[in-house]
XYZ file of C-alpha atoms in Angstrom:
735
model
C 8.788 -14.308 16.068
C 8.157 -12.779 12.686
C 7.251 -9.270 11.687
C 3.686 -8.400 10.973
C 2.293 -9.429 7.589
C 3.150 -6.975 4.896
C 5.677 -5.072 7.054
C 9.439 -5.387 6.687
C 11.305 -7.109 9.501
C 13.142 -4.688 11.725
C 16.644 -5.545 12.757
C 18.692 -4.558 15.752
C 20.920 -1.934 14.204
C 18.821 1.127 14.897
C 17.595 3.417 12.157
C 18.008 2.412 8.551
C 20.683 4.102 6.517
C 19.726 6.842 4.083
C 17.843 5.538 1.100
C 19.801 4.748 -1.993
C 18.959 6.772 -5.029
C 16.521 5.132 -7.378
C 17.841 5.013 -10.877
C 15.576 6.556 -13.445
C 14.893 4.530 -16.571
C 17.690 5.128 -19.035
C 15.967 4.371 -22.289
C 12.334 3.926 -23.191
C 10.306 3.736 -20.048
C 8.797 0.319 -20.722
C 12.204 -1.376 -21.137
C 14.078 0.140 -18.187
C 16.846 -2.186 -17.026
C 16.821 -3.194 -13.336
C 19.541 -1.593 -11.214
C 20.187 -4.565 -8.935
C 18.606 -5.862 -5.728
C 18.560 -4.024 -2.416
C 17.291 -4.388 1.144
C 14.300 -2.210 2.151
C 15.844 -1.738 5.611
C 19.439 -1.249 4.412
C 19.380 0.366 0.953
C 23.161 0.598 0.936
C 23.143 -3.189 0.442
C 23.017 -3.773 -3.348
C 23.464 -7.161 -5.016
C 23.402 -8.355 -8.609
C 20.914 -11.136 -7.894
C 18.006 -11.781 -5.499
C 18.744 -13.161 -2.059
C 18.665 -12.213 1.614
C 20.089 -9.143 3.327
C 23.299 -10.095 5.152
C 22.355 -7.761 8.024
C 18.695 -8.326 8.853
C 17.781 -11.376 6.757
C 15.038 -9.683 4.715
C 14.479 -10.730 1.121
C 16.103 -8.293 -1.305
C 13.874 -6.461 -3.792
C 14.591 -4.826 -7.178
C 16.056 -1.319 -7.054
C 14.031 -0.322 -10.126
C 10.755 -2.003 -10.989
C 10.368 -3.403 -14.482
C 7.336 -4.572 -16.411
C 8.153 -8.238 -15.693
C 9.564 -9.271 -12.326
C 10.030 -12.672 -10.657
C 7.356 -13.685 -8.178
C 9.384 -13.852 -4.967
C 6.321 -14.774 -2.911
C 5.563 -18.006 -4.799
C 8.250 -20.272 -3.258
C 7.463 -18.958 0.235
C 3.767 -19.643 -0.359
C 4.603 -23.203 -1.440
C 6.653 -23.826 1.703
C 3.920 -22.328 3.874
C 1.148 -24.468 2.376
C 3.181 -27.669 2.736
C 4.187 -26.769 6.299
C 0.578 -25.995 7.236
C -0.602 -29.299 5.740
C 1.944 -31.203 7.851
C 1.484 -29.120 11.017
C -2.290 -29.694 11.322
C -2.055 -33.505 11.816
C 1.014 -32.977 14.000
C -0.953 -30.710 16.354
C -3.803 -33.233 16.372
C -1.399 -36.023 17.379
C 0.188 -33.883 20.094
C -3.129 -32.796 21.581
C -4.810 -36.183 21.332
C -3.546 -37.622 24.626
C -4.406 -34.407 26.497
C -7.944 -34.441 25.135
C -8.226 -38.112 26.105
C -7.412 -37.426 29.736
C -3.729 -38.195 29.403
C -4.238 -41.618 27.802
C -3.954 -42.457 24.116
C -4.722 -45.659 22.183
C -1.895 -48.168 22.199
C -1.217 -47.698 18.487
C -0.926 -43.954 18.920
C 1.109 -44.416 22.105
C 3.673 -46.500 20.209
C 3.815 -44.925 16.752
C 2.693 -41.408 17.658
C 6.090 -40.013 18.776
C 7.813 -41.379 15.670
C 5.096 -39.934 13.438
C 5.399 -36.588 15.218
C 9.158 -36.706 14.701
C 8.748 -37.398 10.974
C 6.173 -34.639 10.433
C 8.075 -32.054 12.491
C 11.371 -32.876 10.769
C 9.782 -32.267 7.371
C 8.347 -28.936 8.521
C 11.507 -27.754 10.264
C 13.897 -29.143 7.651
C 12.037 -28.011 4.529
C 9.839 -25.115 5.603
C 12.297 -23.726 8.130
C 15.516 -24.208 6.149
C 15.741 -20.554 5.086
C 14.822 -19.387 8.588
C 17.667 -21.384 10.117
C 20.057 -20.104 7.450
C 19.113 -16.504 8.290
C 19.411 -17.233 11.993
C 22.898 -18.646 11.476
C 23.954 -15.618 9.417
C 22.769 -13.388 12.278
C 25.313 -15.092 14.545
C 28.312 -14.866 12.201
C 29.050 -11.989 12.530
C 27.097 -11.267 15.703
C 23.973 -9.357 14.614
C 21.052 -10.914 16.511
C 17.597 -10.219 15.103
C 14.209 -11.885 15.174
C 15.468 -14.726 12.960
C 17.894 -15.523 15.760
C 14.951 -15.999 18.111
C 13.050 -18.048 15.537
C 15.970 -20.378 14.868
C 16.826 -20.670 18.567
C 13.333 -21.423 19.834
C 12.428 -23.766 16.985
C 15.771 -25.528 17.007
C 15.749 -26.165 20.756
C 12.152 -27.419 20.784
C 12.831 -29.783 17.873
C 16.246 -31.038 19.044
C 15.020 -31.641 22.603
C 12.015 -33.600 21.292
C 14.194 -35.702 18.981
C 16.349 -36.702 21.961
C 13.221 -37.501 23.949
C 12.052 -39.910 21.231
C 15.408 -41.504 20.469
C 16.834 -41.750 24.015
C 13.988 -41.353 26.536
C 15.907 -43.303 29.165
C 18.449 -40.510 29.558
C 15.867 -38.158 31.025
C 15.363 -38.006 34.805
C 11.955 -37.901 36.464
C 11.976 -34.120 36.333
C 11.555 -34.399 32.561
C 8.516 -36.655 32.829
C 4.815 -35.979 33.328
C 2.498 -37.769 35.732
C 2.282 -40.761 33.380
C 6.028 -41.163 33.163
C 6.353 -39.789 29.622
C 8.972 -37.322 28.487
C 7.296 -34.235 27.025
C 7.560 -33.628 23.282
C 7.468 -30.197 21.682
C 7.430 -31.043 17.996
C 4.154 -29.177 17.491
C 5.640 -25.980 18.985
C 8.541 -26.091 16.525
C 6.247 -26.750 13.557
C 3.706 -24.064 14.502
C 6.454 -21.442 14.863
C 7.866 -22.272 11.417
C 4.408 -22.209 9.815
C 3.481 -18.855 11.382
C 6.759 -17.294 10.293
C 6.279 -18.527 6.717
C 2.749 -17.115 6.683
C 4.019 -13.700 7.756
C 6.862 -13.806 5.235
C 4.503 -14.737 2.405
C 2.089 -11.911 3.231
C 5.020 -9.513 3.541
C 6.433 -10.382 0.122
C 3.009 -10.047 -1.506
C 2.594 -6.577 -0.027
C 6.089 -5.504 -1.038
C 5.542 -6.632 -4.623
C 2.599 -4.228 -4.803
C 5.143 -1.429 -4.465
C 6.575 -2.468 -7.807
C 3.053 -2.772 -9.221
C 2.534 0.961 -8.723
C 5.586 1.750 -10.822
C 4.638 -0.841 -13.442
C 1.228 0.812 -13.727
C 2.984 4.116 -14.389
C 5.241 2.477 -16.968
C 2.168 1.192 -18.789
C 0.864 4.736 -19.286
C 3.425 5.406 -22.006
C 2.548 4.183 -25.525
C 5.030 1.591 -26.839
C 5.414 3.275 -30.254
C 5.139 6.658 -31.977
C 4.417 7.941 -35.506
C 7.553 9.754 -36.649
C 7.451 12.099 -39.632
C 10.482 11.441 -41.819
C 12.222 14.246 -43.776
C 10.508 13.073 -46.961
C 7.091 13.488 -45.299
C 6.419 9.768 -44.831
C 5.061 8.453 -41.532
C 6.881 5.597 -39.817
C 5.851 3.791 -36.637
C 8.912 3.428 -34.420
C 9.507 2.236 -30.826
C 10.003 4.919 -28.196
C 13.689 4.071 -27.757
C 14.303 5.159 -31.349
C 13.061 8.714 -30.717
C 15.486 11.600 -30.451
C 15.115 15.232 -29.433
C 13.899 17.233 -32.423
C 11.912 14.428 -34.064
C 8.545 15.443 -35.523
C 5.706 13.177 -34.384
C 2.094 12.859 -35.473
C -0.461 12.242 -32.703
C -3.818 11.100 -33.996
C -7.183 11.487 -32.217
C -7.546 8.909 -29.441
C -3.786 8.270 -29.262
C -1.435 9.033 -26.397
C 1.260 11.672 -26.726
C 4.500 9.634 -26.801
C 6.989 12.163 -25.334
C 7.177 15.684 -23.924
C 7.235 18.303 -26.654
C 5.730 21.336 -28.350
C 2.809 21.434 -30.776
C 3.899 22.492 -34.275
C 0.611 22.043 -36.133
C -3.030 21.294 -35.376
C -5.704 22.052 -32.794
C -7.038 19.544 -30.278
C -8.143 18.967 -26.712
C -5.771 16.848 -24.606
C -6.777 14.930 -21.494
C -4.072 15.703 -18.921
C -5.823 14.063 -15.975
C -2.848 11.733 -15.456
C -0.871 14.882 -14.567
C -3.322 17.278 -12.960
C -6.136 14.949 -11.921
C -8.598 17.360 -13.529
C -11.254 15.742 -15.751
C -11.616 18.645 -18.184
C -9.320 18.433 -21.258
C -6.980 21.281 -22.145
C -7.105 22.927 -25.557
C -3.785 22.723 -27.453
C -2.643 24.771 -30.437
C 0.646 25.505 -32.164
C 3.220 26.614 -29.616
C 1.592 24.848 -26.643
C 3.496 22.226 -24.691
C 2.266 18.635 -24.397
C 3.350 15.904 -22.021
C 4.054 12.252 -22.729
C 1.317 9.716 -21.848
C -1.466 12.345 -21.964
C -4.413 11.494 -24.228
C -5.187 13.391 -27.423
C -8.972 13.441 -27.718
C -10.102 15.341 -30.797
C -7.874 16.750 -33.555
C -4.574 15.644 -35.043
C -1.374 17.203 -33.686
C 2.168 17.414 -35.026
C 4.587 17.566 -32.081
C 8.325 18.234 -31.871
C 10.003 15.919 -29.335
C 11.895 17.862 -26.665
C 12.332 15.378 -23.801
C 12.636 11.642 -24.387
C 13.494 8.559 -22.336
C 14.386 9.246 -18.741
C 14.013 12.993 -19.239
C 10.242 12.861 -19.764
C 7.901 13.915 -17.002
C 6.447 10.404 -16.766
C 9.923 8.919 -16.243
C 10.520 11.478 -13.503
C 7.226 10.510 -11.854
C 8.326 6.853 -11.967
C 11.616 7.790 -10.297
C 9.806 9.899 -7.680
C 7.452 7.060 -6.758
C 10.312 4.577 -6.504
C 12.513 6.905 -4.455
C 9.721 7.855 -2.066
C 8.698 4.245 -1.506
C 12.243 3.103 -0.898
C 13.068 5.954 1.473
C 10.102 5.180 3.707
C 11.689 3.277 6.600
C 9.504 0.579 8.188
C 8.234 1.156 11.689
C 10.408 -0.343 14.381
C 8.443 -2.791 16.502
C 9.048 -3.218 20.203
C 9.969 -6.872 19.796
C 12.573 -6.020 17.188
C 14.045 -3.227 19.297
C 14.588 -5.540 22.264
C 15.950 -8.382 20.131
C 19.466 -7.020 20.550
C 19.400 -7.736 24.291
C 16.643 -10.358 24.515
C 18.452 -13.056 22.516
C 21.817 -12.857 24.277
C 20.040 -12.418 27.608
C 18.072 -15.669 27.156
C 21.198 -17.549 26.057
C 23.175 -16.144 28.984
C 20.448 -17.111 31.472
C 20.290 -20.621 29.997
C 24.052 -21.154 30.307
C 24.083 -19.595 33.776
C 21.300 -21.903 34.901
C 23.132 -24.924 33.514
C 26.398 -23.944 35.210
C 24.731 -23.132 38.520
C 22.832 -26.405 38.714
C 25.838 -28.424 37.499
C 28.105 -26.942 40.157
C 25.762 -26.585 43.126
C 22.587 -28.469 42.323
C 21.358 -31.671 43.952
C 22.102 -35.056 42.431
C 21.901 -35.849 39.593
C 23.415 -32.394 39.023
C 23.947 -32.592 35.256
C 20.420 -33.832 34.615
C 18.959 -31.028 36.659
C 21.281 -28.572 34.925
C 20.097 -29.752 31.534
C 16.498 -29.577 32.742
C 16.911 -25.941 33.808
C 18.717 -24.882 30.627
C 16.151 -26.503 28.338
C 13.244 -25.089 30.347
C 14.675 -21.576 29.997
C 14.985 -21.902 26.227
C 11.501 -23.396 25.842
C 9.748 -20.816 28.005
C 11.556 -18.126 25.990
C 10.480 -19.715 22.716
C 9.017 -16.788 20.736
C 5.659 -18.371 19.957
C 3.619 -15.690 21.735
C 5.899 -13.009 20.345
C 5.326 -14.437 16.882
C 1.553 -14.345 17.372
C 1.405 -10.928 19.038
C 1.653 -8.685 16.006
C 0.402 -10.841 13.089
C -2.787 -11.866 14.890
C -3.679 -8.258 15.667
C -2.901 -7.267 12.099
C -4.858 -10.213 10.705
C -7.965 -9.349 12.713
C -7.590 -5.622 12.045
C -7.177 -6.013 8.303
C -10.204 -8.304 8.168
C -12.208 -5.773 10.131
C -10.951 -3.013 7.857
C -12.014 -4.936 4.759
C -15.544 -5.243 6.133
C -15.520 -1.478 6.693
C -14.263 -0.818 3.140
C -10.698 -0.010 4.269
C -7.709 -1.822 2.785
C -4.338 -1.443 4.527
C -1.316 -2.302 2.417
C 0.803 -3.349 5.392
C 1.068 -3.279 9.161
C 3.303 -0.209 9.125
C 0.455 1.781 7.553
C -1.912 0.741 10.350
C 0.518 1.948 12.979
C 1.425 5.200 11.209
C -2.128 6.338 10.403
C -3.097 6.821 14.020
C -0.001 8.958 14.677
C -0.460 11.537 11.890
C -0.966 15.200 12.738
C -1.341 16.615 9.197
C -3.743 15.450 6.490
C -3.180 16.655 2.915
C -6.227 16.291 0.645
C -6.389 16.305 -3.128
C -9.419 18.146 -4.521
C -10.673 16.357 -7.629
C -11.887 12.829 -6.940
C -11.184 13.117 -3.213
C -13.102 16.100 -1.881
C -15.132 16.279 -5.097
C -16.685 13.519 -7.190
C -14.044 13.745 -9.908
C -16.370 14.078 -12.894
C -18.207 17.117 -14.243
C -21.970 17.446 -13.748
C -24.468 20.037 -14.833
C -24.461 22.775 -12.177
C -26.673 25.516 -13.663
C -29.160 26.080 -16.505
C -29.914 29.758 -17.084
C -32.148 30.442 -20.120
C -32.491 33.880 -21.669
C -35.965 32.910 -22.840
C -38.241 29.919 -22.381
C -37.682 27.190 -19.804
C -34.542 25.568 -18.494
C -35.618 22.161 -19.827
C -36.085 23.591 -23.308
C -32.592 25.132 -23.242
C -31.062 21.904 -21.904
C -32.827 19.793 -24.551
C -31.575 22.120 -27.293
C -27.958 21.947 -26.099
C -28.016 18.221 -25.329
C -29.407 17.370 -28.763
C -26.387 19.023 -30.355
C -23.815 17.869 -27.764
C -24.991 14.263 -28.115
C -22.660 13.960 -31.109
C -19.647 15.313 -29.171
C -17.136 13.366 -27.069
C -16.084 16.351 -24.931
C -16.464 15.794 -21.138
C -18.584 18.955 -20.843
C -20.832 17.629 -23.581
C -21.213 14.292 -21.815
C -22.242 16.093 -18.613
C -24.929 18.039 -20.518
C -26.286 14.919 -22.233
C -26.300 12.956 -18.970
C -28.300 15.722 -17.260
C -30.840 15.717 -20.086
C -31.250 11.957 -19.801
C -31.734 12.224 -16.031
C -34.604 14.666 -16.709
C -36.017 12.329 -19.399
C -35.853 15.065 -22.034
C -36.500 14.187 -25.674
C -33.480 14.905 -27.895
C -33.753 15.918 -31.535
C -31.699 14.443 -34.402
C -28.715 16.504 -35.541
C -27.648 17.350 -39.088
C -24.510 19.089 -40.378
C -22.727 18.573 -37.043
C -19.336 20.288 -36.807
C -16.855 20.426 -33.942
C -14.635 23.486 -33.703
C -11.556 22.567 -31.604
C -11.269 24.898 -28.630
C -14.485 26.752 -29.497
C -17.537 24.472 -29.389
C -19.963 22.714 -31.726
C -22.543 23.690 -34.343
C -25.324 21.849 -36.139
C -28.893 21.856 -37.396
C -31.881 20.654 -35.395
C -34.646 20.555 -37.965
C -34.886 24.070 -39.381
C -32.886 25.670 -36.572
C -29.145 26.340 -36.610
C -27.756 25.827 -33.110
C -24.397 26.837 -31.643
C -23.012 25.650 -28.266
C -19.606 26.954 -27.191
C -17.701 29.998 -26.073
C -18.341 33.654 -26.817
C -15.964 33.633 -29.774
C -17.846 30.868 -31.580
C -21.196 32.562 -30.989
C -19.774 35.832 -32.327
C -18.550 34.057 -35.485
C -22.104 32.779 -36.029
C -23.619 36.212 -35.539
C -24.914 35.822 -31.975
C -24.056 38.401 -29.310
C -23.751 37.364 -25.667
C -25.328 40.023 -23.375
C -23.036 41.762 -20.887
C -25.057 40.364 -17.985
C -24.511 36.816 -19.254
C -20.770 37.465 -19.667
C -20.551 38.713 -16.070
C -22.523 35.713 -14.837
C -20.189 33.380 -16.739
C -17.161 34.999 -15.095
C -18.736 34.474 -11.689
C -19.424 30.805 -12.448
C -15.874 30.269 -13.690
C -14.468 31.733 -10.478
C -16.405 29.021 -8.694
C -14.704 26.357 -10.803
C -17.416 25.758 -13.400
C -17.052 25.426 -17.158
C -19.551 27.583 -19.072
C -21.282 26.828 -22.384
C -23.201 29.562 -24.218
C -26.138 28.507 -26.433
C -27.502 30.307 -29.492
C -30.233 29.368 -31.988
C -30.602 31.003 -35.406
C -28.100 33.705 -34.467
C -29.825 34.622 -31.222
C -28.452 34.060 -27.709
C -30.745 31.689 -25.776
C -28.913 31.033 -22.486
C -25.965 29.405 -20.772
C -25.127 26.110 -19.075
C -22.560 25.625 -16.292
C -20.790 22.312 -15.653
C -18.804 21.723 -12.458
C -17.316 19.008 -10.302
C -19.524 18.533 -7.226
C -18.299 18.245 -3.652
C -18.711 14.710 -2.321
C -21.650 13.979 -0.066
C -20.569 14.118 3.572
C -17.242 15.799 2.746
C -17.995 18.885 4.860
C -18.956 16.811 7.925
C -15.887 14.618 7.510
C -13.565 17.623 7.225
C -15.115 19.124 10.367
C -14.648 15.839 12.268
C -11.013 15.548 11.168
C -10.338 19.117 12.258
C -11.968 18.350 15.618
C -9.398 15.581 16.088
C -6.668 18.228 15.964
C -5.429 17.503 12.454
C -3.925 20.212 10.290
C -5.797 20.067 6.942
C -4.201 21.145 3.650
C -5.801 21.086 0.179
C -3.226 20.206 -2.510
C -4.429 20.332 -6.118
C -3.350 20.879 -9.690
C -6.462 22.969 -10.327
C -6.586 26.755 -10.557
C -6.324 28.871 -7.408
C -9.832 30.333 -7.694
C -11.541 26.980 -8.149
C -9.538 25.402 -5.334
C -10.295 28.193 -2.851
C -13.994 28.109 -3.735
C -14.196 24.377 -2.871
C -11.984 24.831 0.201
C -14.190 27.672 1.454
C -17.296 25.528 1.206
C -15.570 22.780 3.217
C -13.926 24.997 5.817
C -10.334 24.310 4.717
C -8.159 27.392 5.139
C -4.786 26.137 3.852
C -4.699 25.679 0.058
C -1.822 24.902 -2.322
C -3.092 25.078 -5.936
C -1.704 24.802 -9.456
C 0.917 22.175 -8.575
C 2.193 19.308 -10.702
C 3.127 15.810 -9.459
C 6.746 16.622 -8.562
C 5.606 19.775 -6.787
C 2.996 17.817 -4.818
C 5.690 15.445 -3.578
C 7.861 18.461 -2.708
C 5.055 19.944 -0.588
C 4.777 16.640 1.303
C 8.554 16.581 1.799
C 8.506 20.150 3.107
C 5.802 19.340 5.651
C 7.706 16.278 6.841
C 10.893 18.316 7.091
C 8.999 20.607 9.479
C 8.509 17.607 11.739
C 4.914 16.959 10.724
C 3.588 13.403 10.458
C 1.793 13.601 7.130
C -0.961 11.567 5.467
C -1.996 12.303 1.872
C -5.398 11.403 0.383
C -5.764 11.362 -3.408
C -7.162 9.424 -6.326
C -5.206 10.149 -9.532
C -1.956 8.951 -11.055
C -0.790 12.538 -10.638
C -1.076 11.955 -6.867
C 1.154 8.849 -6.926
C 4.460 10.567 -5.995
C 2.800 12.490 -3.146
C 1.006 9.362 -1.884
C 4.308 7.499 -1.816
C 6.187 10.410 -0.225
C 3.708 10.765 2.633
C 4.080 8.765 5.806
C 0.638 7.361 4.987
C -0.854 7.554 1.485
C -4.644 7.158 1.318
C -6.172 6.304 -2.076
C -9.826 6.688 -2.922
C -10.981 3.334 -4.296
C -12.819 5.109 -7.098
C -9.513 6.506 -8.383
C -6.786 5.156 -10.627
C -4.901 1.902 -10.113
C -1.640 3.851 -9.909
C -2.887 5.860 -6.936
C -4.199 2.740 -5.206
C -0.942 0.829 -5.724
C 1.135 3.779 -4.493
C -0.939 4.297 -1.366
C -0.728 2.578 2.004
C -4.471 2.696 2.667
C -7.291 2.338 0.116
C -10.876 3.435 0.773
C -12.699 0.925 -1.415
C -15.898 2.887 -1.913
C -14.116 6.214 -2.259
C -15.955 7.485 0.830
C -13.972 10.202 2.602
C -15.557 9.177 5.900
C -13.456 6.041 5.665
C -10.475 8.097 6.869
C -12.195 8.558 10.236
C -12.949 4.846 10.522
C -9.438 3.926 9.426
C -7.877 6.166 12.107
C -10.046 4.652 14.841
C -9.084 1.162 13.700
C -5.424 2.176 13.555
C -5.397 3.493 17.114
C -7.183 0.389 18.420
C -4.797 -1.936 16.578
C -1.636 -0.237 17.818
C -2.930 -0.417 21.393
C -3.811 -4.081 20.887
C -0.354 -4.930 19.530
C 1.311 -3.250 22.486
C -0.924 -5.174 24.881
C -0.071 -8.448 23.139
C 3.634 -7.750 23.235
C 3.230 -6.814 26.881
C 1.590 -10.194 27.605
C 4.385 -12.008 25.783
C 7.193 -10.163 27.516
C 5.589 -10.431 30.957
C 5.332 -14.197 30.537
C 8.976 -14.314 29.513
C 10.036 -11.995 32.324
C 8.325 -14.256 34.872
C 8.882 -17.600 33.167
C 12.615 -17.376 32.434
C 13.699 -16.835 36.074
C 11.312 -19.569 37.232
C 12.672 -21.972 34.605
C 16.214 -21.139 35.682
C 15.315 -22.189 39.222
C 15.341 -18.798 40.901
C 12.788 -19.937 43.528
C 14.235 -23.407 44.123
C 16.463 -22.468 47.108
C 13.423 -21.164 49.039
C 10.472 -23.165 47.751
C 11.937 -26.213 46.056
C 9.983 -25.290 42.937
C 11.480 -25.912 39.530
C 9.744 -25.177 36.238
C 9.960 -28.319 34.129
C 9.855 -28.212 30.313
C 6.246 -29.409 30.459
C 5.215 -26.467 32.627
C 7.386 -24.178 30.493
C 5.449 -25.268 27.414
C 2.162 -24.763 29.283
C 3.191 -21.226 30.204
C 4.157 -20.591 26.607
C 0.750 -21.871 25.456
C -1.059 -19.751 28.041
C 0.696 -16.636 26.773
C -0.384 -17.534 23.232
C -4.010 -17.975 24.327
C -3.926 -14.582 26.012
C -2.621 -12.996 22.814
C -5.271 -14.705 20.668
C -8.179 -13.664 22.886
C -6.937 -10.098 23.090
C -6.438 -9.809 19.319
C -9.987 -11.030 18.659
C -11.334 -7.922 20.388
C -10.358 -5.951 17.282
C -13.204 -7.590 15.368
C -15.475 -4.841 16.752
C -13.064 -1.894 16.373
C -13.336 1.021 13.946
C -17.051 1.876 14.221
């Protein structure tokens, strides 16, 4: 059996040890040195090179992600593809005589077994080499896990079949079918190896996405900075050359290289990578700036105060890595019983052999061997191997059709068990981009006021300006050409439209240009700002003409979705970097009563940790890179597909279309999948519970019945068919 695709293999040692600390990058973020290789299940295991965990057999992964990492999934993919290519003709050869009514052409009858032996030996020897190595390491010292079952079942099926081909005369009639042939089980061995390799390949691909989230964060930092030398010259230097106290120039359109304080200049800085809010923040001398934020307008001179691993971005990288590594994989039922299932099967096999050898009818040893082999074959973990991956495969395909992407099987299981859902505001509950919310003219029409403002703002790159221009275009308004355009950082813009001098900005800019904003308009602006809107005042030729409000709109269907989630008994919490007033206004419209506002990325992760410490099972839905630590810290992170790549890579579930209603569909699919997996495992274990005693000969003293290897293989196949048919029911789940 193998663990579900994308989920780490559980071992038989109980809960994983406490997570090892994730080393923060020690120099420039982009060149952080790896801190070794560790096991996701046993983080106390650290090695200098990649390999397998000596306890559970899992592939080790880097402690700290770097920009370039080896593709661990590639060799497993190569072995899987070769094994699959060899297994398909092997299955066809094995099934041919059955499909032909028990008779095969003479050529196939003679060469078929030898061809099956050759194909199966290639699959087991090449594709299954690492599986057998892990199985052996689980025996010395004695730590049985699912690789023990894989190696045992595959090895017995292959070795028995080899003997049947090489020395068929040694087998008594009890080993033969109605046509006198000794049964071969090469295809069972090859199929098990191929399925395990498929699961391992999918698992490694999913685990490498964990590192992709951190690499996406690393890429946010600029590789170089403009340092002002004592003689006043500018020099472009790599980030690792920066020291605390250096003076740096940040030009318009460039990223701030490190955390620091503005010494000179005025500008607007896009801090959405920190707060998730689309509106830039005005910066002047004395204001603090954060590394990797984007300087939009003016030039800034910044004094470096935190560099390297001390920057906020480096801390976010460490938070994401630590949260991802500390998230223990879900323990599956099959893994939990592996500790007793493997030794129990071996003990029953030896007991059956000894019992038949000592007290069985003649030939006693042949019957003893028959019973022992039948026990091992009926316990071959083929159905157990199919139980989870087939359900996951069908469920993930169904999820993709519904616009839901699960990162791994553990996320599917955990989502249905959550009792608390934490929701980011911007980009999750709201659309994530400002739109025109109100046009309130002091004279004339709203379209005339909007056309006046949009004509001037057309030359600006400010997000509020873009919202105004977009609204004018949606109304098909005609814009006038602008002359003498001037942008006043932190205040607004001015210009000439024909003979008219127009000002769009705050009250201070209008006052400088001789226009007075009425008290009623000032009060109205305060009311709009309390609701989360940005306000632009407009004046023409020194006379106030009206105001425009720009706000982030609540997503369509968000209120209904929130109500449905609350009806399911979930505790709902809004967690946002926005201001308290804006957050509570949006929460009030959606019926969310618990709000945590004004928090930064580390604080968001701390809120998640606090909720989990209270015993809550927490899911977090967000869309920005600022949400990445919280998404990773939650038991289930849900990323809106319309958000940043960092959020998507950090999350366990992605809603491709960014539709909040996808959370409801994802939970229904999760619950159905978990139930389906448990049913499949139940089928597999019931077959084993019934088949193993029968194969051992438990009924022989009373009925004379003995389960031969052929019937054992048939029972194993029947259990697999049951699992397949049950898993296919998930193709209609989630609606």
